[in-house]
mmCIF file of C-alpha atoms and ligand atoms in Angstrom:
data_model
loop_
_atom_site.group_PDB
_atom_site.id
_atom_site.type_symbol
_atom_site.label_atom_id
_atom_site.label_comp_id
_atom_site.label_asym_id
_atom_site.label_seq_id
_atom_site.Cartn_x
_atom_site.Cartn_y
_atom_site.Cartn_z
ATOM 1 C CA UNK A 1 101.014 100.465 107.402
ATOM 2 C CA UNK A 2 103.883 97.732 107.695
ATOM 3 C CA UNK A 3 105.907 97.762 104.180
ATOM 4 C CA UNK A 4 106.085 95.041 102.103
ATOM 5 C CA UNK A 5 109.492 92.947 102.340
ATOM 6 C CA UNK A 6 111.327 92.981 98.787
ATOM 7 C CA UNK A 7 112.469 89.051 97.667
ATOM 8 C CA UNK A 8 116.167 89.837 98.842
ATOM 9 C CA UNK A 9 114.830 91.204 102.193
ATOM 10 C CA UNK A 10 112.867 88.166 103.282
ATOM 11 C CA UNK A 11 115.329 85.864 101.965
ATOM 12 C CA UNK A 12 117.714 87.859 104.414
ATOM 13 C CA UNK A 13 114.676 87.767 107.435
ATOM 14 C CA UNK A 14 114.142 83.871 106.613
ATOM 15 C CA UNK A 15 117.522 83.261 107.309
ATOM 16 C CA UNK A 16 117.478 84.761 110.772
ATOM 17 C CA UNK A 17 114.296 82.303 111.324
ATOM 18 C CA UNK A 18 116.060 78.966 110.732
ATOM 19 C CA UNK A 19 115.296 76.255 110.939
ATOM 20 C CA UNK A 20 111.616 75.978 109.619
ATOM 21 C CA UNK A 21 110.253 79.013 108.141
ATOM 22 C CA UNK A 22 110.575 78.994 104.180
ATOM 23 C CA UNK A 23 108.972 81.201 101.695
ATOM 24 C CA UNK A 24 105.161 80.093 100.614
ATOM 25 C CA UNK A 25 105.018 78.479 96.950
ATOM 26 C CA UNK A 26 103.003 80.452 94.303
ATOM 27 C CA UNK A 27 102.461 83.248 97.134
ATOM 28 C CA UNK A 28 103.900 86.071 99.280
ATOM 29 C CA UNK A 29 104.065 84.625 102.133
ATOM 30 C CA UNK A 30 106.154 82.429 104.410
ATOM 31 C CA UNK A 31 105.017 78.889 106.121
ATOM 32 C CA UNK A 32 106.619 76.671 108.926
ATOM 33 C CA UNK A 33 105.070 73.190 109.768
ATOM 34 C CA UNK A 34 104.830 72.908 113.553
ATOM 35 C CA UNK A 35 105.295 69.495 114.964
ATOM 36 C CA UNK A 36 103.929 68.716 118.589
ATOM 37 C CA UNK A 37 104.484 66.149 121.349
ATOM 38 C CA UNK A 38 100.273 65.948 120.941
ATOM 39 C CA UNK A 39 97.118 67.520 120.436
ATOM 40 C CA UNK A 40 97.022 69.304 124.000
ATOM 41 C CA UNK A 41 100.825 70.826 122.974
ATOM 42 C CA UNK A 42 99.647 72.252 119.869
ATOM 43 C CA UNK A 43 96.586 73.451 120.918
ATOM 44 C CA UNK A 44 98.741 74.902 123.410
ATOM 45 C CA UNK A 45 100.606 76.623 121.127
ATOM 46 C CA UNK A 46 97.676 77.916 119.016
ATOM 47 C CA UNK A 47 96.253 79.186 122.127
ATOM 48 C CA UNK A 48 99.828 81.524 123.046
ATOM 49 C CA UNK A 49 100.541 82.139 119.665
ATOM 50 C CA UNK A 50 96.646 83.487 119.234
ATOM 51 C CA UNK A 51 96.841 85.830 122.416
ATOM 52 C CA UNK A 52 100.229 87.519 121.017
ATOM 53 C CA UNK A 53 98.342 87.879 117.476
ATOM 54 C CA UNK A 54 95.212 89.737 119.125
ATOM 55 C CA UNK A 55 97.434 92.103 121.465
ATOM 56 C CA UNK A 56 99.123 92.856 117.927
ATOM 57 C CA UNK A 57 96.386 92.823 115.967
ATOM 58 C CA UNK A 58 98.440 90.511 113.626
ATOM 59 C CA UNK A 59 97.127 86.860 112.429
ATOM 60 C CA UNK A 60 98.254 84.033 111.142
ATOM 61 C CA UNK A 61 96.605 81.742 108.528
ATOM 62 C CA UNK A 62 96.884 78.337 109.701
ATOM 63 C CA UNK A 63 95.508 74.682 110.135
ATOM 64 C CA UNK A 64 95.952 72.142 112.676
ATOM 65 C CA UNK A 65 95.639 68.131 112.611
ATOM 66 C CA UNK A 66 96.365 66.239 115.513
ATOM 67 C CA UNK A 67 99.486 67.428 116.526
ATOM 68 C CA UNK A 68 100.196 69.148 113.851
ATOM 69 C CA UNK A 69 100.210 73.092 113.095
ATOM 70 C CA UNK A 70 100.619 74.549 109.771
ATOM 71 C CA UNK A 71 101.208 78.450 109.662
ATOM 72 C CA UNK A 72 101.065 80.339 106.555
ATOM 73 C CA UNK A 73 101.884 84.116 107.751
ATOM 74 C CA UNK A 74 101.060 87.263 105.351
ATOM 75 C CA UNK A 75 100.519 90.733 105.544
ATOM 76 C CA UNK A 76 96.720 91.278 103.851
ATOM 77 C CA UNK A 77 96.932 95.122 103.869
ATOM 78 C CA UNK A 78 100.139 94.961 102.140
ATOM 79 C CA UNK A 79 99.613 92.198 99.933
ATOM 80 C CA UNK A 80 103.081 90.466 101.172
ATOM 81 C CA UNK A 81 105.549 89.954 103.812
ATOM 82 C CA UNK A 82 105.879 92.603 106.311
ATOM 83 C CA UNK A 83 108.271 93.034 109.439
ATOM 84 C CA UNK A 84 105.240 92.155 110.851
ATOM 85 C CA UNK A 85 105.001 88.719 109.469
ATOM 86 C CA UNK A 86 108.700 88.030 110.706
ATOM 87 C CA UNK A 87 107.907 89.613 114.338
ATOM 88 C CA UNK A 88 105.024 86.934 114.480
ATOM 89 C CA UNK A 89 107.429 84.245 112.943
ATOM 90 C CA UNK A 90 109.628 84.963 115.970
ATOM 91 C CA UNK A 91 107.526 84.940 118.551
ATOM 92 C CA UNK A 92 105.734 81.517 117.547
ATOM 93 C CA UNK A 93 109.514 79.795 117.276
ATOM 94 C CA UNK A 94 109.720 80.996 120.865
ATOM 95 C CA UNK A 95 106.493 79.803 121.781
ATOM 96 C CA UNK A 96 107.340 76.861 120.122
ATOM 97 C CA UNK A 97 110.467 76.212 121.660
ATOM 98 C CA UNK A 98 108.795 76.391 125.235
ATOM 99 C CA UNK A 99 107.046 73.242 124.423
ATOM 100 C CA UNK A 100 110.670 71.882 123.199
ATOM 101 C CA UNK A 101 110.138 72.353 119.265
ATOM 102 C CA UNK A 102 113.141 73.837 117.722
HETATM 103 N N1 LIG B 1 96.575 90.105 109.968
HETATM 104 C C1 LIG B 1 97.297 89.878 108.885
HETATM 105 N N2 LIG B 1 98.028 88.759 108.798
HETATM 106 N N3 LIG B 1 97.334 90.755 107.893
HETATM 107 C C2 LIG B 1 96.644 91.904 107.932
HETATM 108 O O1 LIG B 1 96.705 92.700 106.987
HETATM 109 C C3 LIG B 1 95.853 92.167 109.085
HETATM 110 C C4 LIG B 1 95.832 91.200 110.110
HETATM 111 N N4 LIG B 1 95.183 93.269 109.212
HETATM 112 N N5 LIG B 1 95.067 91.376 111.175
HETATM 113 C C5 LIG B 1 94.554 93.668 110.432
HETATM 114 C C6 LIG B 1 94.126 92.481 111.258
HETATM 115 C C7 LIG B 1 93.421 94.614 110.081
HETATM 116 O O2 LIG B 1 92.451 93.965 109.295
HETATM 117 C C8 LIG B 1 92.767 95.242 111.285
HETATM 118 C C9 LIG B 1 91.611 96.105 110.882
HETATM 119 O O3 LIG B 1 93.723 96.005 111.945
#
């Protein structure tokens, strides 16, 4: 199982995820506010981002309005941030950035 990040090594792994991912208040976690073009765009990205969680069997917590994608990422089985969390916090900035959200 992934290990769970101490606070000085996700403050060090947020840092490498600027702009937009911040640690989760009252939780272990970390949460970045997607903002789309529109409802197709972030749909869009749901739909990438979901494919890359299912091949690794990795998923984020999240809600979507409009345009609008909020992602809360956690590692259940560890109760906390994992290098797993980050890898998926990477991957949806690139996703992300495709549809030209930095
Ligand atoms: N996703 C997240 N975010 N945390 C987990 O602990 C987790 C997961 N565990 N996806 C996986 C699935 C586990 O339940 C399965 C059985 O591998």
């Amino acid at each position: 199982m992934a290990e769970r990040l101490s606070a000085e090594a996700r403050k060090a792994a947020l840092l490498e995820l600027l702009p937009g991912w911040t640690d989760a208040l009252g939780r272990e976690a970390i949460e970045r506010t997607f903002v789309f073009k529109d409802f197709n765009e972030a749909f869009g990205f749901m739909t990438r981002a979901a494919l890359m969680a299912e091949k690794t069997d990795h998923h984020p917590e999240w809600r979507n309005v409009y345009k609008t994608v909020e992602v809360v990422l956690a590692t259940h089985d560890a109760g906390g941030v994992t290098a797993l969390d980050i890898g998926l916090a990477k991957a949806m900035n690139a996703i992300a950035r495709q549809f030209g959200v930095v």
